[in-house]
Short mmCIF file of C-alpha atoms in Angstrom, two decimals:
data_model
loop_
_atom_site.label_atom_id
_atom_site.label_comp_id
_atom_site.label_asym_id
_atom_site.label_seq_id
_atom_site.Cartn_x
_atom_site.Cartn_y
_atom_site.Cartn_z
CA MET A 1 50.86 -30.00 -7.82
CA SER A 2 48.61 -31.22 -10.69
CA SER A 3 45.51 -32.25 -8.64
CA GLU A 4 45.36 -28.93 -6.68
CA ARG A 5 44.85 -26.69 -9.67
CA GLY A 6 41.89 -25.78 -11.88
CA GLY A 7 40.87 -27.54 -14.97
CA ARG A 8 38.69 -30.63 -15.46
CA GLU A 9 40.00 -33.97 -14.48
CA ILE A 10 41.30 -36.03 -17.36
CA GLU A 11 43.15 -39.28 -17.85
CA LEU A 12 46.67 -39.32 -18.92
CA GLN A 13 48.54 -42.58 -19.73
CA VAL A 14 52.38 -42.43 -19.29
CA GLY A 15 53.90 -45.53 -20.22
CA ASP A 16 52.03 -48.22 -18.35
CA GLU A 17 50.66 -45.78 -15.72
CA VAL A 18 47.33 -44.14 -15.93
CA LEU A 19 47.25 -40.81 -14.02
CA LYS A 20 44.34 -38.62 -13.09
CA VAL A 21 45.43 -35.03 -13.87
CA ARG A 22 43.87 -31.59 -14.39
CA SER A 23 43.74 -30.21 -17.89
CA GLY A 24 46.07 -27.19 -18.43
CA GLU A 25 49.01 -28.75 -16.51
CA ARG A 26 52.50 -28.73 -17.99
CA LEU A 27 53.44 -32.36 -18.66
CA ILE A 28 56.79 -31.98 -17.11
CA ASP A 29 55.21 -30.85 -13.79
CA ILE A 30 52.85 -33.92 -13.92
CA CYS A 31 55.71 -36.24 -14.48
CA GLU A 32 57.80 -34.75 -11.86
CA HIS A 33 55.05 -34.86 -9.33
CA HIS A 34 54.17 -38.40 -9.97
CA GLN A 35 57.81 -39.37 -10.52
CA THR A 36 57.13 -41.13 -13.74
CA CYS A 37 59.44 -42.74 -16.30
CA ILE A 38 59.94 -39.54 -18.26
CA MET A 39 63.58 -38.09 -17.79
CA PHE A 40 64.07 -34.34 -18.05
CA SER A 41 67.04 -32.04 -17.80
CA CYS A 42 67.13 -28.49 -19.12
CA ARG A 43 63.26 -27.86 -18.73
CA ALA A 44 63.62 -25.21 -21.51
CA ALA A 45 63.37 -26.98 -24.80
CA SER A 46 66.97 -27.09 -25.44
CA CYS A 47 68.31 -30.67 -24.59
CA GLY A 48 65.63 -32.97 -25.91
CA THR A 49 65.93 -35.38 -22.96
CA CYS A 50 62.24 -35.11 -22.20
CA ALA A 51 61.19 -36.17 -25.75
CA ILE A 52 58.01 -38.14 -25.86
CA VAL A 53 55.84 -39.95 -28.38
CA VAL A 54 52.22 -39.21 -28.31
CA GLU A 55 50.37 -42.42 -28.99
CA GLN A 56 46.94 -41.00 -28.65
CA GLY A 57 45.41 -37.57 -28.16
CA MET A 58 47.87 -35.32 -30.14
CA GLU A 59 44.88 -33.05 -30.68
CA ASN A 60 44.64 -32.63 -26.92
CA LEU A 61 47.99 -31.13 -26.34
CA SER A 62 49.01 -27.45 -26.62
CA PRO A 63 50.45 -26.52 -29.91
CA VAL A 64 54.20 -26.47 -30.77
CA GLU A 65 55.74 -23.13 -30.09
CA GLY A 66 59.25 -21.50 -30.11
CA LEU A 67 62.25 -23.71 -29.69
CA GLU A 68 60.39 -26.97 -29.43
CA ALA A 69 60.19 -27.33 -33.31
CA ILE A 70 63.84 -27.03 -33.69
CA VAL A 71 64.74 -29.56 -30.99
CA VAL A 72 61.90 -32.05 -32.04
CA GLU A 73 63.17 -31.98 -35.59
CA GLU A 74 66.65 -33.00 -34.45
CA VAL A 75 65.72 -35.54 -31.84
CA SER A 76 62.80 -37.22 -33.66
CA GLU A 77 64.82 -38.58 -36.51
CA GLY A 78 61.81 -38.51 -38.74
CA ARG A 79 59.53 -40.38 -36.23
CA PRO A 80 55.93 -38.82 -36.07
CA ASN A 81 54.09 -37.44 -33.03
CA VAL A 82 57.17 -36.51 -31.05
CA ARG A 83 56.83 -33.59 -28.51
CA LEU A 84 58.83 -32.29 -25.61
CA ALA A 85 57.34 -32.92 -22.08
CA CYS A 86 58.73 -29.62 -20.94
CA GLN A 87 56.72 -27.61 -23.45
CA VAL A 88 53.48 -29.43 -23.65
CA ARG A 89 50.32 -28.62 -21.70
CA ILE A 90 47.78 -31.47 -21.46
CA LEU A 91 44.36 -30.17 -22.51
CA GLY A 92 42.53 -33.50 -22.78
CA SER A 93 43.08 -37.19 -22.38
CA ALA A 94 46.22 -38.58 -24.04
CA SER A 95 48.60 -41.51 -23.99
CA ILE A 96 52.33 -40.86 -24.18
CA ARG A 97 55.57 -42.73 -23.72
CA PRO A 98 59.22 -41.65 -23.59
CA LEU A 99 60.97 -41.49 -26.93
CA THR A 100 63.94 -43.46 -25.87
CA MET B 1 73.69 -46.71 -43.35
CA ASP B 2 74.33 -43.00 -43.03
CA GLN B 3 75.34 -42.42 -39.47
CA VAL B 4 75.56 -38.90 -38.11
CA ASP B 5 78.28 -38.29 -35.65
CA PRO B 6 76.42 -37.47 -32.28
CA VAL B 7 78.88 -34.48 -31.67
CA ASP B 8 78.12 -33.08 -35.01
CA LYS B 9 74.42 -33.66 -34.46
CA LEU B 10 74.53 -31.87 -31.11
CA LEU B 11 76.54 -28.89 -32.46
CA ARG B 12 74.12 -28.54 -35.43
CA ARG B 13 71.18 -28.28 -32.99
CA GLN B 14 73.14 -25.92 -30.70
CA ILE B 15 73.85 -23.58 -33.65
CA LYS B 16 70.16 -23.47 -34.63
CA LEU B 17 69.07 -22.72 -30.95
CA PHE B 18 71.79 -20.04 -30.81
CA GLU B 19 70.42 -18.43 -34.01
CA HIS B 20 66.87 -18.72 -32.69
CA ALA B 21 67.79 -17.13 -29.42
CA HIS B 22 69.82 -14.22 -30.85
CA ARG B 23 67.53 -13.22 -33.74
CA THR B 24 65.99 -11.06 -31.12
CA PRO B 25 68.94 -10.06 -28.76
CA ILE B 26 68.29 -11.31 -25.24
CA GLU B 27 70.96 -9.61 -23.23
CA LEU B 28 70.17 -9.64 -19.57
CA LYS B 29 72.41 -6.62 -18.69
CA GLY B 30 69.34 -4.27 -18.84
CA PHE B 31 67.56 -6.27 -16.11
CA GLY B 32 70.59 -6.01 -13.91
CA LEU B 33 70.83 -2.29 -14.55
CA ALA B 34 67.23 -1.76 -13.77
CA MET B 35 67.60 -3.64 -10.54
CA LYS B 36 70.63 -1.60 -9.61
CA GLN B 37 68.59 1.58 -10.01
CA GLU B 38 65.64 0.14 -7.96
CA GLY B 39 67.56 -1.44 -5.11
CA ILE B 40 65.62 -3.72 -2.86
CA ASP B 41 61.90 -3.37 -3.48
CA LYS B 42 60.70 -4.38 0.05
CA SER B 43 57.17 -4.96 -1.15
CA LYS B 44 58.36 -7.93 -3.13
CA LEU B 45 59.98 -11.26 -2.64
CA TYR B 46 62.99 -12.32 -4.79
CA CYS B 47 62.60 -16.10 -4.34
CA ASN B 48 60.30 -18.44 -2.57
CA PRO B 49 61.23 -18.24 1.21
CA ASP B 50 60.38 -21.95 1.62
CA PHE B 51 63.37 -22.73 -0.53
CA LEU B 52 65.70 -21.37 2.03
CA LEU B 53 66.69 -23.98 4.60
CA LEU B 54 65.33 -22.12 7.51
CA PRO B 55 62.56 -22.83 10.01
CA LEU B 56 60.59 -19.83 9.00
CA ARG B 57 57.38 -21.18 10.42
CA GLU B 58 58.69 -23.16 13.23
CA CYS B 59 60.98 -20.68 14.98
CA PRO B 60 58.99 -18.19 17.19
CA HIS B 61 61.14 -15.33 15.96
CA LEU B 62 61.34 -16.06 12.32
CA SER B 63 57.71 -16.76 12.09
CA LYS B 64 56.98 -13.12 13.06
CA LEU B 65 59.14 -11.66 10.30
CA ARG B 66 57.49 -8.71 8.71
CA PRO B 67 56.98 -8.77 4.86
CA GLU B 68 59.73 -6.21 4.48
CA GLN B 69 62.13 -8.41 6.48
CA LEU B 70 61.19 -11.38 4.40
CA SER B 71 61.84 -9.29 1.28
CA VAL B 72 65.40 -8.44 2.48
CA LEU B 73 66.04 -12.12 3.29
CA THR B 74 65.00 -13.30 -0.06
CA ALA B 75 66.78 -10.59 -1.87
CA TYR B 76 70.05 -11.57 0.02
CA TYR B 77 69.43 -15.15 -0.97
CA PHE B 78 68.88 -14.20 -4.57
CA ALA B 79 72.07 -12.12 -4.63
CA ARG B 80 74.05 -14.84 -3.03
CA ALA B 81 72.81 -17.43 -5.61
CA TYR B 82 73.73 -15.30 -8.38
CA SER B 83 77.20 -14.32 -7.00
CA GLU B 84 77.85 -18.04 -6.82
CA ILE B 85 76.62 -18.58 -10.34
CA ALA B 86 78.71 -15.60 -11.72
CA THR B 87 81.83 -17.09 -9.97
CA SER B 88 81.17 -20.40 -11.74
CA GLU B 89 80.67 -18.62 -15.04
CA SER B 90 84.05 -16.81 -14.47
CA VAL B 91 85.67 -20.23 -14.41
CA ALA B 92 83.90 -21.32 -17.43
CA LEU B 93 85.07 -18.18 -19.57
CA ARG B 94 88.61 -19.23 -19.81
CA TYR B 95 88.20 -23.03 -20.10
CA ASN B 96 85.36 -22.68 -22.64
CA MET B 97 87.84 -21.21 -25.11
CA GLU B 98 90.61 -23.44 -24.14
CA ALA B 99 88.58 -26.65 -24.55
CA SER B 100 87.17 -25.37 -27.91
CA ALA B 101 90.58 -24.51 -29.32
CA ALA B 102 91.95 -27.92 -28.27
CA VAL B 103 89.29 -29.69 -30.22
CA PHE B 104 87.98 -27.51 -33.17
CA PRO B 105 89.58 -25.56 -35.79
CA LEU B 106 89.71 -21.88 -34.97
CA TYR B 107 86.60 -19.94 -35.86
CA SER B 108 84.79 -23.09 -37.23
CA ASP B 109 81.04 -23.19 -36.48
CA ASN B 110 81.83 -25.66 -33.67
CA TYR B 111 84.41 -23.49 -32.19
CA MET B 112 81.93 -20.57 -32.27
CA VAL B 113 79.27 -22.54 -30.39
CA LEU B 114 81.46 -22.33 -27.40
CA PHE B 115 82.55 -18.76 -28.19
CA HIS B 116 78.83 -17.65 -28.19
CA GLU B 117 78.34 -19.34 -24.89
CA THR B 118 81.41 -17.51 -23.60
CA ALA B 119 80.03 -14.19 -24.76
CA GLU B 120 76.69 -15.07 -23.00
CA GLU B 121 78.59 -15.88 -19.73
CA PHE B 122 80.11 -12.32 -19.80
CA ASP B 123 76.64 -10.76 -20.13
CA HIS B 124 75.59 -12.86 -17.20
CA ILE B 125 78.49 -11.75 -15.00
CA ILE B 126 77.87 -8.17 -15.79
CA THR B 127 74.21 -8.71 -14.98
CA PHE B 128 74.89 -10.44 -11.68
CA ARG B 129 77.45 -7.93 -10.55
CA ASN B 130 74.76 -5.31 -10.85
CA VAL B 131 72.24 -7.53 -8.98
CA CYS B 132 74.80 -7.88 -6.10
CA GLN B 133 75.34 -4.09 -6.12
CA ALA B 134 71.57 -3.47 -6.07
CA LEU B 135 70.63 -6.02 -3.30
CA LEU B 136 73.84 -6.28 -1.30
CA GLY B 137 75.19 -2.92 -1.75
CA ARG B 138 78.46 -4.36 -3.29
CA GLY B 139 79.33 -5.95 -6.52
CA ASP B 140 82.69 -7.30 -5.63
CA VAL B 141 81.29 -10.56 -4.10
CA ILE B 142 82.00 -12.59 -7.29
CA GLY B 143 85.06 -14.88 -7.46
CA GLY B 144 86.93 -17.75 -5.86
CA ASP B 145 87.63 -15.93 -2.55
CA PHE B 146 83.89 -16.04 -1.76
CA PHE B 147 83.35 -19.61 -3.00
CA PRO B 148 86.38 -21.80 -2.26
CA HIS B 149 84.86 -24.89 -3.78
CA LEU B 150 84.91 -23.21 -7.18
CA LYS B 151 88.37 -21.73 -6.65
CA ALA B 152 89.60 -25.33 -6.60
CA VAL B 153 88.19 -26.06 -10.11
CA PRO B 154 90.86 -24.21 -12.20
CA ALA B 155 93.56 -25.82 -10.29
CA MET B 156 92.02 -29.23 -10.67
CA LEU B 157 91.75 -28.83 -14.44
CA GLU B 158 95.27 -27.59 -14.66
CA ARG B 159 96.52 -30.85 -13.08
CA TYR B 160 95.08 -32.72 -15.97
CA ARG B 161 96.59 -30.41 -18.55
CA GLY B 162 99.09 -32.43 -20.82
CA LYS B 163 97.86 -35.76 -19.27
CA LEU B 164 94.79 -35.92 -21.54
CA CYS B 165 94.39 -36.04 -25.35
CA ALA B 166 92.80 -33.00 -26.84
CA ASN B 167 89.35 -34.54 -26.90
CA GLY B 168 89.93 -35.73 -23.35
CA PHE B 169 90.82 -32.18 -22.13
CA GLY B 170 87.53 -30.86 -23.90
CA ALA B 171 85.53 -33.60 -22.36
CA MET B 172 86.99 -33.19 -18.89
CA TYR B 173 86.32 -29.54 -18.92
CA LEU B 174 82.76 -29.82 -20.24
CA LEU B 175 81.72 -32.65 -17.96
CA MET B 176 83.09 -30.87 -15.02
CA ARG B 177 81.08 -27.69 -16.17
CA TYR B 178 78.03 -29.93 -16.40
CA ILE B 179 78.32 -31.11 -12.65
CA LEU B 180 78.92 -27.54 -11.46
CA ASN B 181 75.99 -26.38 -13.65
CA LEU B 182 73.71 -28.95 -11.99
CA ALA B 183 74.39 -27.57 -8.52
CA LEU B 184 73.70 -24.06 -9.81
CA LYS B 185 70.70 -24.95 -11.86
CA GLN B 186 69.05 -26.48 -8.93
CA LEU B 187 69.36 -23.16 -7.14
CA GLU B 188 68.01 -21.19 -10.02
CA GLY B 189 65.38 -23.62 -11.31
CA PHE B 190 63.84 -24.18 -7.99
CA MET B 191 64.27 -21.08 -5.84
CA THR B 192 61.36 -19.13 -7.55
CA ALA B 193 59.19 -22.47 -7.91
CA GLY B 194 55.87 -21.96 -6.30
CA LEU B 195 56.36 -18.22 -5.80
CA ASP B 196 53.15 -16.26 -6.53
CA GLU B 197 53.82 -13.78 -9.36
CA LYS B 198 51.76 -11.20 -7.58
CA VAL B 199 54.27 -10.98 -4.67
CA ALA B 200 57.39 -11.73 -6.77
CA SER B 201 59.86 -8.95 -7.93
CA PRO B 202 59.16 -8.87 -11.75
CA LEU B 203 62.85 -8.09 -12.36
CA ALA B 204 64.03 -11.04 -10.43
CA LEU B 205 61.65 -13.33 -12.37
CA GLN B 206 62.87 -11.88 -15.66
CA ILE B 207 66.47 -12.46 -14.71
CA VAL B 208 65.73 -16.08 -13.62
CA ALA B 209 63.91 -16.84 -16.78
CA GLY B 210 66.35 -15.11 -19.19
CA HIS B 211 69.24 -16.74 -17.63
CA ALA B 212 67.67 -20.22 -17.33
CA GLU B 213 66.95 -20.09 -21.07
CA ASP B 214 70.66 -19.47 -21.90
CA GLU B 215 71.86 -21.89 -19.33
CA ALA B 216 69.40 -24.62 -20.78
CA ARG B 217 71.58 -24.50 -23.95
CA HIS B 218 74.95 -24.40 -21.91
CA LEU B 219 73.82 -27.36 -19.90
CA THR B 220 73.04 -29.29 -22.99
CA THR B 221 76.35 -28.38 -24.68
CA SER B 222 78.20 -29.39 -21.54
CA LEU B 223 76.65 -32.75 -21.15
CA GLU B 224 76.26 -34.02 -24.76
CA LEU B 225 79.42 -32.37 -26.18
CA GLY B 226 81.35 -33.50 -23.05
CA LEU B 227 79.97 -37.07 -23.48
CA GLY B 228 80.74 -37.03 -27.33
CA LEU B 229 84.27 -35.91 -26.75
CA PHE B 230 84.70 -38.43 -23.93
CA ARG B 231 83.79 -41.24 -26.33
CA ARG B 232 86.37 -39.92 -28.82
CA ALA B 233 89.14 -39.76 -26.18
CA THR B 234 91.91 -42.25 -25.75
CA PRO B 235 91.38 -45.13 -23.41
CA ARG B 236 94.06 -43.55 -21.01
CA SER B 237 92.21 -40.19 -21.03
CA ARG B 238 88.81 -41.92 -20.51
CA GLU B 239 90.19 -43.59 -17.44
CA LEU B 240 91.66 -40.44 -15.99
CA ILE B 241 88.30 -38.47 -16.63
CA SER B 242 86.22 -41.35 -15.21
CA GLY B 243 88.26 -41.29 -11.99
CA ALA B 244 87.90 -37.54 -11.54
CA MET B 245 84.20 -37.62 -12.28
CA ARG B 246 83.60 -40.42 -9.75
CA ILE B 247 85.24 -38.40 -7.00
CA THR B 248 83.29 -35.33 -7.97
CA MET B 249 80.09 -37.23 -7.95
CA TYR B 250 80.71 -38.97 -4.63
CA SER B 251 81.43 -35.62 -3.12
CA MET B 252 78.38 -34.09 -4.49
CA ILE B 253 76.22 -36.99 -3.31
CA ASP B 254 77.77 -36.84 0.20
CA LYS B 255 76.91 -33.10 0.43
CA ARG B 256 73.51 -33.03 -1.15
CA PHE B 257 71.93 -36.27 -0.02
CA SER B 258 72.90 -36.46 3.70
CA GLY B 259 70.01 -37.07 6.10
CA ASP B 260 70.23 -33.80 7.62
CA ALA B 261 70.56 -31.57 4.60
CA ALA B 262 70.50 -28.56 6.69
CA ALA B 263 73.44 -29.57 8.63
CA THR B 264 75.64 -29.67 5.42
CA TRP B 265 73.84 -26.88 3.63
CA ASN B 266 72.54 -24.55 6.14
CA PHE B 267 75.63 -22.37 6.90
CA GLU B 268 76.44 -21.84 3.23
CA THR B 269 72.86 -21.16 2.17
CA GLY B 270 69.97 -20.17 4.56
CA LEU B 271 71.75 -19.46 7.87
CA GLY B 272 74.77 -17.66 6.12
CA VAL B 273 72.07 -15.46 4.27
CA LEU B 274 70.05 -14.94 7.42
CA GLN B 275 73.31 -13.89 9.15
CA ARG B 276 73.87 -11.19 6.54
CA ALA B 277 70.32 -10.24 6.56
CA LEU B 278 70.33 -9.56 10.35
CA GLN B 279 72.88 -6.73 9.74
CA HIS B 280 70.40 -4.93 7.49
CA PRO B 281 68.69 -1.90 9.12
CA GLU B 282 65.23 -3.54 8.45
CA PHE B 283 66.28 -6.05 11.14
CA ALA B 284 67.39 -3.53 13.73
CA ASP B 285 64.63 -4.61 16.13
CA PHE B 286 65.29 -8.40 15.67
CA PRO B 287 65.92 -9.79 19.26
CA LEU B 288 68.57 -12.31 18.36
CA ARG B 289 71.71 -12.78 16.43
CA ALA B 290 72.32 -15.80 14.19
CA GLU B 291 74.20 -17.74 16.76
CA GLU B 292 71.66 -17.26 19.41
CA LEU B 293 69.02 -18.31 16.95
CA ARG B 294 70.87 -21.56 16.34
CA GLY B 295 71.23 -22.07 20.06
CA LEU B 296 67.44 -21.62 20.41
CA TRP B 297 66.69 -24.08 17.74
CA ALA B 298 69.00 -26.68 19.23
CA SER B 299 67.58 -26.23 22.85
CA GLU B 300 63.94 -26.23 21.72
CA GLY B 301 64.41 -29.22 19.17
CA ILE B 302 63.46 -26.90 16.21
CA ALA B 303 64.53 -28.86 13.10
CA ILE B 304 65.15 -27.06 9.76
CA PRO B 305 62.67 -28.43 7.35
CA ALA B 306 63.52 -29.47 3.81
CA SER B 307 60.78 -27.73 1.71
CA ALA B 308 58.97 -29.35 -1.15
CA GLU B 309 60.94 -27.22 -3.55
CA PHE B 310 64.16 -28.28 -1.88
CA GLU B 311 63.20 -31.93 -2.20
CA ARG B 312 62.17 -31.42 -5.83
CA SER B 313 65.57 -29.98 -6.55
CA ARG B 314 67.35 -32.96 -4.91
CA ARG B 315 65.31 -35.45 -6.99
CA TRP B 316 66.27 -33.45 -10.15
CA ILE B 317 69.94 -33.52 -9.26
CA ALA B 318 69.88 -37.24 -8.52
CA GLY B 319 68.22 -37.85 -11.83
CA GLN B 320 70.86 -35.99 -13.79
CA LEU B 321 73.87 -37.57 -11.88
CA HIS B 322 72.32 -41.13 -12.46
CA ARG B 323 71.91 -40.44 -16.17
CA LEU B 324 75.63 -39.05 -16.39
CA ALA B 325 76.88 -42.11 -14.60
CA GLU B 326 75.00 -44.46 -16.86
CA SER B 327 76.12 -42.45 -19.98
CA MET B 328 79.69 -42.67 -18.90
CA GLU B 329 79.33 -46.33 -17.75
CA LEU B 330 80.63 -45.23 -14.41
CA ALA B 331 79.83 -47.81 -11.58
CA LEU B 332 79.14 -45.80 -8.45
CA THR B 333 79.34 -48.08 -5.48
CA PRO B 334 79.90 -46.24 -2.19
CA GLN B 335 77.96 -47.33 0.94
CA GLY B 336 76.09 -45.08 3.34
CA GLU B 337 72.87 -43.33 4.00
CA ALA B 338 73.68 -40.38 1.69
CA PHE B 339 74.18 -42.80 -1.17
CA GLU B 340 71.14 -44.78 -0.47
CA ARG B 341 69.11 -41.51 -0.35
CA TYR B 342 70.56 -40.49 -3.76
CA LEU B 343 69.65 -43.71 -5.32
CA ALA B 344 66.10 -43.65 -3.92
CA CYS B 345 65.80 -40.11 -5.33
CA ALA B 346 67.30 -41.16 -8.73
CA ARG B 347 65.00 -44.04 -8.96
CA GLY B 348 61.87 -42.19 -7.86
CA THR B 349 61.36 -44.22 -4.86
CA SER B 350 62.18 -41.68 -2.09
CA SER B 351 59.39 -40.63 0.31
CA SER B 352 57.31 -37.77 -0.93
CA SER B 353 58.54 -34.27 -0.57
CA GLU B 354 55.50 -33.23 1.54
CA ASP B 355 56.37 -35.98 4.10
CA THR B 356 59.94 -34.62 4.40
CA ALA B 357 58.79 -31.09 4.59
CA ARG B 358 56.62 -31.84 7.55
CA ARG B 359 59.27 -33.56 9.59
CA ALA B 360 59.92 -30.33 11.61
#
């Protein structure tokens, strides 16, 4: 659960909701705990269901690694600032929304 | 405007993901063989005991289980999960290739996407057979005789052969595989959730992680390719597939979302595993048999709690079913508390997992 772990408290905006979370948490865990509007399926950077657009704070997210680049290239259709919630760790304040 | 066919787009992505995954071979067999050599490591847990639908804290006898006994119990649960997963994969092997051959030219890249997945399923079955040998002492617990609900799947698919167009047959198989995968992914995806790495069997965690990565691709292929072929199928085929999927989804909702999950799940999962574990030498001094334990829980009003991990897995399944129904434009309209609970889970309005977990 995001609020029980270490890391400083930060604000994360998901769609219209503002959540208080701890830095370092995986975005998918935060979304699952708060039952937010982000949908997810495979949880392993294969399906692209959890694709998000980062509206603010791209620099506050963990870097792209492994399969994420392949899937983002396919699902973003050229749109910038797309990431996968199942791969991203939130390191500072950010604002995101679902891609679709 | 240049429109890319969604099926082609999915297959292009799956080919890239496959190439990425296999640039460094990721066979799981080695982990299974290592586990076979090691047997049950009684200083470790193989899954999170809280995921088992058992009153581990509430029952006066189970709350006194020694760490070694808990280890055996979780090892048995782990082996049971993977014997069921391997059985499901044994069904997938044959139909994967049949569905592929019905739709794609032989040995085309698209055909090979499913061929590659079939090869991976073989690797998994060998691995899980070794897991069962290591933990249960026998590897022959894979197959429809042990999991009758999976035995029914090939017969069901056969009934539709010849009644569906080629795309329809591919869609029916893949969407059915998706639904079966959902049930199994919730087992695998959540049974080690919340388990402290310091007390977990490293081999068990490696097997879960390695298999989950392969299955993430398979799950995506099943859903997106299945939906793509469904949209390409003839109206008559779509109607038949929709009917079959509705029945399957209703049945899953009834089983997974009933108020007393333990009543419908327990014998197959937690209690079934406990019953087996009680035969293990480590439980020789345990004072009661499984039936006596059940009697005790009934007489003392000990409810079986649904853990936070179990509730998370239910919410995940509900979300996936809801998305599938929407994508196929299936109107699901049954009445009843199981359906209401499914809807609440799918919409994110269900009561919190912690509340449910405390009800015992």
